[in-house]
């Protein structure tokens, strides 16, 4: 455990408003100075996101730790984009600190679509296969020279042990509310599932808000701030957090995911879901209900998968 990276303190976020964005754009990119600037609804946590005209977006890191991803995105996204099966954001310009804002920032092309949710997906199995094909294409890109897990992406693509403290705090809070013994078993199973060390590209945050739909079909994948090169199991968490049981099976088959990688992916899903359950504990709202439902999916799938393993000769 001594070599396990630590996430460090919670980032100290700064506020950004539309007027600041207008000043930054006018000062550094006068060709776009006359375009309207409007905040994006639910624009994310790591970055403040604003519409710039009708065809661009401005993304400004909300803390120093998140700003570490800016250079990475400008270096790699233009290379990744032509090799992928779905559109991804491509940076158009890189801004510098100014007007009281302390970090580098970016202007991107805007991608239309609405965030994925279970009720918006037209065909859950088709969606799962399309997502698997996107991840397969991403994993097939030469990883040479790509960014290894680090502070720039909160060590996504590295060991799950980095998130062990978070998981344990959540389990302590949830004791008496969920089956913490089963959760501990699933977590241990994920930690014990070895990785062969074959590095591939990964997105790092394949989540509902980063998957865009058009007419119910997967249309684009956004927010590559946590991308990197390492263990791609972190990209599998979506199999439990969004996909249906049938979609999850199709997703696994299309990616040809082996048992150990699947177990690690389940561990990533468990970590995310335990945190959500602990955060919404005692609340009777939609987020709390979704978190508990997903945790139940993880539990049920693990038990069923374990039984299948035991029945194999």
Tab-separated table of C-alpha atoms in Angstrom:
chain	number	residue	atom	x	y	z
A	1	UNK	CA	0.000	0.000	0.000
A	2	UNK	CA	3.010	2.304	0.484
A	3	UNK	CA	3.306	2.787	-3.275
A	4	UNK	CA	-0.376	3.586	-3.715
A	5	UNK	CA	-0.883	7.156	-4.984
A	6	UNK	CA	-2.977	9.508	-2.898
A	7	UNK	CA	-5.564	11.843	-4.374
A	8	UNK	CA	-4.498	14.769	-2.232
A	9	UNK	CA	-6.701	17.502	-0.776
A	10	UNK	CA	-10.016	18.537	-2.274
A	11	UNK	CA	-9.387	21.104	-5.048
A	12	UNK	CA	-10.128	24.698	-4.147
A	13	UNK	CA	-12.461	25.824	-6.917
A	14	UNK	CA	-12.769	29.388	-8.123
A	15	UNK	CA	-15.844	31.039	-9.602
A	16	UNK	CA	-16.055	32.169	-13.217
A	17	UNK	CA	-18.864	34.188	-14.766
A	18	UNK	CA	-19.842	35.155	-18.303
A	19	UNK	CA	-18.400	38.657	-17.999
A	20	UNK	CA	-14.943	37.270	-17.213
A	21	UNK	CA	-15.192	34.927	-20.195
A	22	UNK	CA	-16.153	37.846	-22.454
A	23	UNK	CA	-13.074	39.770	-21.311
A	24	UNK	CA	-10.760	36.815	-21.823
A	25	UNK	CA	-12.091	36.123	-25.316
A	26	UNK	CA	-11.985	39.795	-26.322
A	27	UNK	CA	-8.428	40.238	-25.044
A	28	UNK	CA	-6.950	37.069	-26.520
A	29	UNK	CA	-9.184	36.199	-29.477
A	30	UNK	CA	-10.598	39.456	-30.829
A	31	UNK	CA	-11.969	37.668	-33.920
A	32	UNK	CA	-14.620	36.150	-31.599
A	33	UNK	CA	-15.116	39.167	-29.350
A	34	UNK	CA	-18.597	39.950	-30.686
A	35	UNK	CA	-20.050	36.481	-30.090
A	36	UNK	CA	-22.513	36.019	-27.237
A	37	UNK	CA	-21.345	34.155	-24.132
A	38	UNK	CA	-23.810	32.105	-22.108
A	39	UNK	CA	-23.192	29.554	-19.339
A	40	UNK	CA	-23.918	25.935	-20.213
A	41	UNK	CA	-26.581	24.354	-18.014
A	42	UNK	CA	-25.059	21.563	-15.934
A	43	UNK	CA	-21.690	22.420	-17.429
A	44	UNK	CA	-19.684	20.105	-15.216
A	45	UNK	CA	-17.530	20.324	-12.096
A	46	UNK	CA	-13.897	20.242	-13.233
A	47	UNK	CA	-14.461	23.061	-15.725
A	48	UNK	CA	-16.754	26.045	-16.064
A	49	UNK	CA	-18.302	25.746	-19.521
A	50	UNK	CA	-19.878	28.497	-21.620
A	51	UNK	CA	-21.438	28.722	-25.062
A	52	UNK	CA	-19.478	30.990	-27.400
A	53	UNK	CA	-21.786	31.877	-30.238
A	54	UNK	CA	-23.682	28.953	-31.703
A	55	UNK	CA	-20.778	26.734	-32.693
A	56	UNK	CA	-18.161	26.898	-29.942
A	57	UNK	CA	-17.688	26.417	-26.218
A	58	UNK	CA	-15.266	27.875	-23.705
A	59	UNK	CA	-13.943	25.637	-20.935
A	60	UNK	CA	-12.116	27.097	-17.973
A	61	UNK	CA	-10.684	24.830	-15.259
A	62	UNK	CA	-12.258	25.487	-11.876
A	63	UNK	CA	-9.101	24.660	-9.877
A	64	UNK	CA	-5.353	24.288	-10.341
A	65	UNK	CA	-5.557	20.491	-10.345
A	66	UNK	CA	-8.085	20.478	-13.177
A	67	UNK	CA	-5.945	22.897	-15.178
A	68	UNK	CA	-3.328	20.136	-15.515
A	69	UNK	CA	-5.489	18.556	-18.234
A	70	UNK	CA	-5.490	21.552	-20.592
A	71	UNK	CA	-2.131	20.926	-22.283
A	72	UNK	CA	-2.906	17.214	-22.494
A	73	UNK	CA	-6.188	17.817	-24.301
A	74	UNK	CA	-4.607	20.210	-26.801
A	75	UNK	CA	-1.787	17.752	-27.445
A	76	UNK	CA	-3.789	14.580	-27.871
A	77	UNK	CA	-7.426	15.201	-28.815
A	78	UNK	CA	-6.608	16.313	-32.381
A	79	UNK	CA	-4.742	13.016	-32.815
A	80	UNK	CA	-7.424	10.848	-31.260
A	81	UNK	CA	-10.425	12.390	-33.006
A	82	UNK	CA	-9.819	11.090	-36.577
A	83	UNK	CA	-9.361	7.539	-35.297
A	84	UNK	CA	-12.581	7.263	-33.320
A	85	UNK	CA	-16.017	6.029	-34.330
A	86	UNK	CA	-17.867	9.000	-32.818
A	87	UNK	CA	-17.200	12.743	-32.684
A	88	UNK	CA	-15.255	14.126	-29.726
A	89	UNK	CA	-14.489	17.757	-28.847
A	90	UNK	CA	-11.544	19.212	-30.761
A	91	UNK	CA	-9.782	22.270	-29.328
A	92	UNK	CA	-9.785	25.318	-31.576
A	93	UNK	CA	-7.677	27.661	-29.469
A	94	UNK	CA	-5.811	27.724	-26.182
A	95	UNK	CA	-6.182	30.731	-23.910
A	96	UNK	CA	-3.698	31.941	-21.326
A	97	UNK	CA	-4.172	33.354	-17.824
A	98	UNK	CA	-5.527	36.866	-17.835
A	99	UNK	CA	-8.148	39.311	-16.536
A	100	UNK	CA	-7.655	37.889	-13.064
A	101	UNK	CA	-8.158	34.270	-14.165
A	102	UNK	CA	-5.038	32.198	-13.256
A	103	UNK	CA	-5.093	29.145	-15.557
A	104	UNK	CA	-4.832	28.155	-19.198
A	105	UNK	CA	-8.216	27.565	-20.811
A	106	UNK	CA	-9.695	26.331	-24.075
A	107	UNK	CA	-12.103	27.085	-26.874
A	108	UNK	CA	-13.688	24.027	-28.448
A	109	UNK	CA	-16.005	23.215	-31.278
A	110	UNK	CA	-19.525	22.644	-29.944
A	111	UNK	CA	-21.096	19.200	-30.240
A	112	UNK	CA	-24.885	19.026	-30.257
A	113	UNK	CA	-26.759	16.443	-28.258
A	114	UNK	CA	-28.435	15.797	-24.931
A	115	UNK	CA	-26.827	13.894	-22.040
A	116	UNK	CA	-27.613	10.200	-22.010
A	117	UNK	CA	-30.101	8.799	-19.535
A	118	UNK	CA	-31.918	5.496	-19.416
A	119	UNK	CA	-35.240	7.019	-20.433
A	120	UNK	CA	-33.736	8.847	-23.435
A	121	UNK	CA	-31.931	5.880	-25.007
A	122	UNK	CA	-33.958	4.509	-27.898
A	123	UNK	CA	-32.384	1.031	-28.096
A	124	UNK	CA	-30.371	0.029	-24.999
A	125	UNK	CA	-28.524	-2.823	-26.720
A	126	UNK	CA	-27.638	-0.741	-29.788
A	127	UNK	CA	-26.443	2.050	-27.496
A	128	UNK	CA	-24.254	-0.405	-25.566
A	129	UNK	CA	-22.719	-1.789	-28.752
A	130	UNK	CA	-22.067	1.689	-30.163
A	131	UNK	CA	-20.340	2.682	-26.931
A	132	UNK	CA	-18.282	-0.515	-26.936
A	133	UNK	CA	-17.210	0.148	-30.519
A	134	UNK	CA	-16.113	3.654	-29.555
A	135	UNK	CA	-14.057	2.330	-26.637
A	136	UNK	CA	-12.628	-0.432	-28.809
A	137	UNK	CA	-11.466	2.158	-31.323
A	138	UNK	CA	-9.970	4.253	-28.541
A	139	UNK	CA	-8.128	1.269	-27.093
A	140	UNK	CA	-6.733	0.356	-30.509
A	141	UNK	CA	-4.861	3.663	-30.890
A	142	UNK	CA	-1.108	3.453	-30.331
A	143	UNK	CA	-0.521	4.455	-26.688
A	144	UNK	CA	3.148	5.343	-27.170
A	145	UNK	CA	3.946	8.595	-25.423
A	146	UNK	CA	0.434	8.988	-24.035
A	147	UNK	CA	-0.162	10.466	-20.570
A	148	UNK	CA	0.195	7.933	-17.766
A	149	UNK	CA	-2.081	8.019	-14.707
A	150	UNK	CA	-1.298	10.978	-12.460
A	151	UNK	CA	-2.679	14.040	-10.779
A	152	UNK	CA	-3.832	15.336	-14.162
A	153	UNK	CA	-6.553	12.666	-14.221
A	154	UNK	CA	-6.820	11.676	-10.572
A	155	UNK	CA	-4.924	8.459	-11.311
A	156	UNK	CA	-7.615	6.995	-13.541
A	157	UNK	CA	-6.119	4.057	-15.403
A	158	UNK	CA	-4.092	3.132	-12.319
A	159	UNK	CA	-4.852	0.981	-9.311
A	160	UNK	CA	-8.234	1.030	-7.623
A	161	UNK	CA	-6.389	1.094	-4.304
A	162	UNK	CA	-5.980	4.835	-4.776
A	163	UNK	CA	-9.714	5.107	-4.069
A	164	UNK	CA	-9.737	2.692	-1.143
A	165	UNK	CA	-10.091	5.370	1.516
A	166	UNK	CA	-13.084	6.871	-0.253
A	167	UNK	CA	-14.695	3.457	-0.562
A	168	UNK	CA	-14.095	2.616	3.081
A	169	UNK	CA	-15.522	5.922	4.312
A	170	UNK	CA	-18.625	5.343	2.222
A	171	UNK	CA	-19.018	1.779	3.509
A	172	UNK	CA	-18.722	2.978	7.096
A	173	UNK	CA	-21.441	5.548	6.486
A	174	UNK	CA	-23.673	2.979	4.783
A	175	UNK	CA	-23.320	0.252	7.413
A	176	UNK	CA	-26.808	-0.838	8.401
A	177	UNK	CA	-28.331	0.629	5.237
A	178	UNK	CA	-26.906	-1.671	2.538
A	179	UNK	CA	-25.193	-5.060	2.448
A	180	UNK	CA	-21.713	-3.837	3.341
A	181	UNK	CA	-20.356	-7.391	3.625
A	182	UNK	CA	-21.217	-8.071	-0.004
A	183	UNK	CA	-19.828	-4.677	-0.998
A	184	UNK	CA	-16.550	-5.498	0.778
A	185	UNK	CA	-16.415	-8.817	-1.071
A	186	UNK	CA	-16.940	-7.157	-4.444
A	187	UNK	CA	-14.313	-4.524	-3.637
A	188	UNK	CA	-11.775	-7.169	-2.587
A	189	UNK	CA	-12.550	-9.169	-5.710
A	190	UNK	CA	-11.775	-6.094	-7.807
A	191	UNK	CA	-8.527	-5.353	-5.971
A	192	UNK	CA	-7.404	-8.966	-6.361
A	193	UNK	CA	-8.148	-9.029	-10.107
A	194	UNK	CA	-4.730	-8.626	-11.699
A	195	UNK	CA	-3.931	-6.434	-14.686
A	196	UNK	CA	-1.448	-7.725	-17.274
A	197	UNK	CA	0.068	-4.267	-17.683
A	198	UNK	CA	-0.907	-3.882	-21.352
A	199	UNK	CA	-1.505	-0.132	-21.592
A	200	UNK	CA	-4.225	1.295	-23.795
A	201	UNK	CA	-5.926	4.639	-24.172
A	202	UNK	CA	-8.915	5.208	-21.916
A	203	UNK	CA	-11.422	8.047	-21.489
A	204	UNK	CA	-11.468	7.941	-17.705
A	205	UNK	CA	-14.963	9.299	-17.076
A	206	UNK	CA	-17.434	7.435	-19.263
A	207	UNK	CA	-20.545	8.742	-17.535
A	208	UNK	CA	-24.051	9.815	-18.527
A	209	UNK	CA	-23.197	13.501	-18.750
A	210	UNK	CA	-20.297	12.807	-21.113
A	211	UNK	CA	-22.310	10.675	-23.562
A	212	UNK	CA	-24.470	12.715	-25.923
A	213	UNK	CA	-27.590	11.449	-27.657
A	214	UNK	CA	-29.250	12.511	-30.879
A	215	UNK	CA	-32.743	11.051	-31.386
A	216	UNK	CA	-31.987	8.500	-28.687
A	217	UNK	CA	-28.772	7.243	-30.294
A	218	UNK	CA	-25.204	7.740	-29.106
A	219	UNK	CA	-23.896	10.725	-31.070
A	220	UNK	CA	-20.727	11.971	-29.356
A	221	UNK	CA	-18.433	11.509	-26.366
A	222	UNK	CA	-17.179	14.585	-24.534
A	223	UNK	CA	-14.935	15.693	-21.631
A	224	UNK	CA	-11.571	13.976	-21.983
A	225	UNK	CA	-10.004	15.701	-18.987
A	226	UNK	CA	-9.346	12.361	-17.278
A	227	UNK	CA	-8.124	10.524	-20.374
A	228	UNK	CA	-4.789	8.785	-20.435
A	229	UNK	CA	-2.893	5.571	-21.080
A	230	UNK	CA	-3.055	2.660	-18.642
A	231	UNK	CA	-5.591	0.090	-17.454
A	232	UNK	CA	-8.838	0.637	-19.418
A	233	UNK	CA	-10.995	-1.036	-16.752
A	234	UNK	CA	-12.049	2.380	-15.432
A	235	UNK	CA	-14.084	2.870	-18.626
A	236	UNK	CA	-16.236	-0.171	-17.841
A	237	UNK	CA	-18.079	1.346	-14.874
A	238	UNK	CA	-20.789	2.615	-17.226
A	239	UNK	CA	-21.864	-1.011	-17.753
A	240	UNK	CA	-23.488	-0.912	-14.314
A	241	UNK	CA	-24.267	2.765	-13.885
A	242	UNK	CA	-26.289	3.199	-17.096
A	243	UNK	CA	-26.615	0.084	-19.257
A	244	UNK	CA	-29.418	-2.458	-18.970
A	245	UNK	CA	-28.634	-6.094	-18.195
A	246	UNK	CA	-28.944	-6.976	-21.884
A	247	UNK	CA	-26.891	-3.964	-22.875
A	248	UNK	CA	-24.228	-4.839	-20.328
A	249	UNK	CA	-23.856	-8.317	-21.805
A	250	UNK	CA	-23.633	-6.961	-25.354
A	251	UNK	CA	-21.127	-4.338	-24.187
A	252	UNK	CA	-18.919	-6.978	-22.565
A	253	UNK	CA	-19.080	-9.278	-25.575
A	254	UNK	CA	-18.258	-6.531	-28.081
A	255	UNK	CA	-15.217	-5.478	-26.049
A	256	UNK	CA	-14.200	-9.094	-25.376
A	257	UNK	CA	-13.600	-8.274	-21.720
A	258	UNK	CA	-12.019	-11.036	-19.661
A	259	UNK	CA	-12.959	-11.906	-16.108
A	260	UNK	CA	-10.192	-9.972	-14.343
A	261	UNK	CA	-10.770	-6.769	-16.312
A	262	UNK	CA	-14.513	-7.080	-15.776
A	263	UNK	CA	-13.973	-7.456	-12.029
A	264	UNK	CA	-11.838	-4.317	-11.941
A	265	UNK	CA	-14.448	-2.450	-13.957
A	266	UNK	CA	-17.079	-3.571	-11.466
A	267	UNK	CA	-14.849	-2.203	-8.728
A	268	UNK	CA	-14.770	1.205	-10.419
A	269	UNK	CA	-18.567	1.140	-10.652
A	270	UNK	CA	-18.838	0.126	-6.998
A	271	UNK	CA	-16.577	2.980	-5.865
A	272	UNK	CA	-18.590	5.570	-7.792
A	273	UNK	CA	-21.891	4.170	-6.560
A	274	UNK	CA	-20.884	3.860	-2.910
A	275	UNK	CA	-19.865	7.509	-2.924
A	276	UNK	CA	-23.218	8.467	-4.466
A	277	UNK	CA	-25.146	6.344	-1.956
A	278	UNK	CA	-23.279	7.835	1.008
A	279	UNK	CA	-23.788	11.369	-0.297
A	280	UNK	CA	-27.536	10.876	-0.691
A	281	UNK	CA	-28.060	8.766	2.436
A	282	UNK	CA	-31.322	9.618	4.137
A	283	UNK	CA	-32.631	11.627	1.213
A	284	UNK	CA	-35.839	10.658	-0.566
A	285	UNK	CA	-35.020	12.094	-3.971
A	286	UNK	CA	-34.328	10.809	-7.458
A	287	UNK	CA	-30.550	10.772	-7.070
A	288	UNK	CA	-30.765	8.661	-3.924
A	289	UNK	CA	-33.123	6.212	-5.623
A	290	UNK	CA	-30.859	5.919	-8.668
A	291	UNK	CA	-27.768	5.322	-6.521
A	292	UNK	CA	-29.472	2.544	-4.569
A	293	UNK	CA	-30.825	0.989	-7.759
A	294	UNK	CA	-27.366	0.938	-9.341
A	295	UNK	CA	-25.869	-0.577	-6.189
A	296	UNK	CA	-28.496	-3.306	-6.382
A	297	UNK	CA	-27.530	-3.915	-10.036
A	298	UNK	CA	-23.885	-4.284	-9.051
A	299	UNK	CA	-24.738	-6.698	-6.255
A	300	UNK	CA	-27.045	-8.829	-8.405
A	301	UNK	CA	-24.678	-8.966	-11.377
A	302	UNK	CA	-21.737	-9.938	-9.162
A	303	UNK	CA	-23.682	-12.756	-7.509
A	304	UNK	CA	-24.904	-14.051	-10.883
A	305	UNK	CA	-21.405	-13.802	-12.392
A	306	UNK	CA	-19.913	-15.664	-9.425
A	307	UNK	CA	-22.439	-18.472	-9.809
A	308	UNK	CA	-21.633	-18.778	-13.512
A	309	UNK	CA	-17.942	-19.029	-12.679
A	310	UNK	CA	-18.618	-21.774	-10.157
A	311	UNK	CA	-20.687	-23.776	-12.648
A	312	UNK	CA	-17.991	-23.802	-15.320
A	313	UNK	CA	-16.021	-27.040	-15.594
